[in-house]
Short mmCIF file of C-alpha atoms in Angstrom, two decimals:
data_model
loop_
_atom_site.label_atom_id
_atom_site.label_comp_id
_atom_site.label_asym_id
_atom_site.label_seq_id
_atom_site.Cartn_x
_atom_site.Cartn_y
_atom_site.Cartn_z
CA UNK A 26 22.30 -5.25 -4.04
CA UNK A 27 19.30 -5.94 -5.47
CA UNK A 28 17.59 -4.15 -8.12
CA UNK A 29 13.99 -5.35 -7.35
CA UNK A 30 12.61 -3.10 -4.57
CA UNK A 31 9.09 -4.42 -2.80
CA UNK A 32 7.07 -1.58 -2.37
CA UNK A 33 6.15 -0.38 0.97
CA UNK A 34 2.13 0.76 1.39
CA UNK A 35 0.56 2.62 4.57
CA UNK A 36 -2.75 2.98 5.60
CA UNK A 37 -2.78 6.59 7.06
CA UNK A 38 -6.36 7.59 5.66
CA UNK A 39 -7.93 4.18 7.60
CA UNK A 40 -9.75 3.14 4.57
CA UNK A 41 -11.25 -0.54 4.26
CA UNK A 42 -9.72 -1.50 0.66
CA UNK A 43 -6.46 -0.04 -1.19
CA UNK A 44 -6.25 -1.01 -4.66
CA UNK A 45 -2.40 -1.43 -5.78
CA UNK A 46 -0.39 -2.38 -8.78
CA UNK A 47 1.86 -4.72 -7.09
CA UNK A 48 0.90 -8.34 -6.43
CA UNK A 49 4.31 -8.51 -4.11
CA UNK A 50 4.48 -5.73 -1.28
CA UNK A 51 4.61 -4.74 2.45
CA UNK A 52 2.12 -3.31 4.58
CA UNK A 53 3.58 -1.13 7.58
CA UNK A 54 0.10 -0.02 9.12
CA UNK A 55 0.11 3.57 9.11
CA UNK A 56 3.05 5.85 9.45
CA UNK A 57 5.12 5.98 12.56
CA UNK A 58 4.53 5.77 15.44
CA UNK A 59 0.91 4.28 14.29
CA UNK A 60 2.63 1.71 12.37
CA UNK A 61 2.89 -2.11 12.55
CA UNK A 62 5.38 -5.01 12.04
CA UNK A 63 6.04 -4.61 8.39
CA UNK A 64 4.75 -7.66 6.75
CA UNK A 65 5.75 -8.93 3.72
CA UNK A 66 2.47 -10.10 1.55
CA UNK A 67 2.18 -11.96 -1.59
CA UNK A 68 -0.96 -12.07 -3.60
CA UNK A 69 0.14 -15.45 -5.74
CA UNK A 70 -2.49 -16.39 -7.80
CA UNK A 71 -5.51 -14.26 -5.73
CA UNK A 72 -6.83 -10.46 -6.30
CA UNK A 73 -7.10 -9.98 -3.01
CA UNK A 74 -5.14 -10.18 0.39
CA UNK A 75 -6.07 -8.75 3.66
CA UNK A 76 -3.25 -7.53 5.99
CA UNK A 77 -2.90 -9.88 9.33
CA UNK A 78 -1.99 -6.56 11.22
CA UNK A 79 -4.31 -4.01 10.17
CA UNK A 80 -7.19 -5.84 8.76
CA UNK A 81 -6.73 -3.49 5.50
CA UNK A 82 -7.87 -5.29 2.23
CA UNK A 83 -5.47 -4.98 -0.60
CA UNK A 84 -6.72 -5.40 -4.26
CA UNK A 85 -4.85 -6.08 -7.07
CA UNK A 86 -5.76 -3.30 -9.99
CA UNK A 87 -4.08 -4.30 -13.58
CA UNK A 88 -4.42 -0.47 -14.39
CA UNK A 89 -1.76 0.75 -11.75
CA UNK A 90 1.49 0.73 -12.17
CA UNK A 91 4.01 -1.20 -9.84
CA UNK A 92 4.16 0.39 -6.67
CA UNK A 93 0.91 3.02 -7.24
CA UNK A 94 -1.94 2.62 -5.20
CA UNK A 95 -5.28 4.23 -4.64
CA UNK A 96 -8.00 4.15 -2.05
CA UNK A 97 -11.59 2.38 -3.38
CA UNK A 98 -14.09 4.98 -3.74
CA UNK A 99 -11.81 8.08 -3.32
CA UNK A 100 -11.64 10.75 -5.92
CA UNK A 101 -8.35 10.64 -7.97
CA UNK A 102 -7.12 14.33 -6.92
CA UNK A 103 -7.49 12.83 -3.16
CA UNK A 104 -5.22 10.18 -3.67
CA UNK A 105 -1.78 10.04 -2.39
CA UNK A 106 1.49 9.50 -4.01
CA UNK A 107 4.47 7.72 -3.98
CA UNK A 108 6.32 9.47 -1.36
CA UNK A 109 9.97 8.21 -1.04
CA UNK A 110 12.12 6.04 0.90
CA UNK A 111 11.03 3.48 3.66
CA UNK A 112 13.22 2.43 4.97
CA UNK A 113 16.40 3.03 2.91
CA UNK A 114 15.80 2.73 -0.78
CA UNK A 115 12.28 1.05 -0.57
CA UNK A 116 9.39 3.23 -1.68
CA UNK A 117 6.17 3.64 0.11
CA UNK A 118 2.72 4.44 -1.17
CA UNK A 119 0.74 6.97 0.96
CA UNK A 120 -2.90 7.72 1.69
CA UNK A 121 -3.62 11.60 2.42
CA UNK A 122 -5.03 11.49 6.14
CA UNK A 123 -8.29 13.13 6.62
CA UNK A 124 -9.20 13.03 2.76
CA UNK A 125 -12.00 10.24 3.19
CA UNK A 126 -14.87 10.93 0.51
#
């Protein structure tokens, strides 16, 4: 079994930009039942990528740890944290719904 876990991010808050600390990750849309097919995204040499399913813009932020995320423009105390496995052994970063600023 691999030691490398690819972070899974979802956008429950419906924000347009999410800053992330990973250059390889999966976007799952929102939490079920509002998710979309899990799509692997790789920034490569770029700093931004748009999910082809939900159109969320992911932007790499060097000050975030791998697997961490924040919604651009949201106050720090409103940011979601890593919430546990999704699916088994994968870590998921969640943005709290209804917390738009």
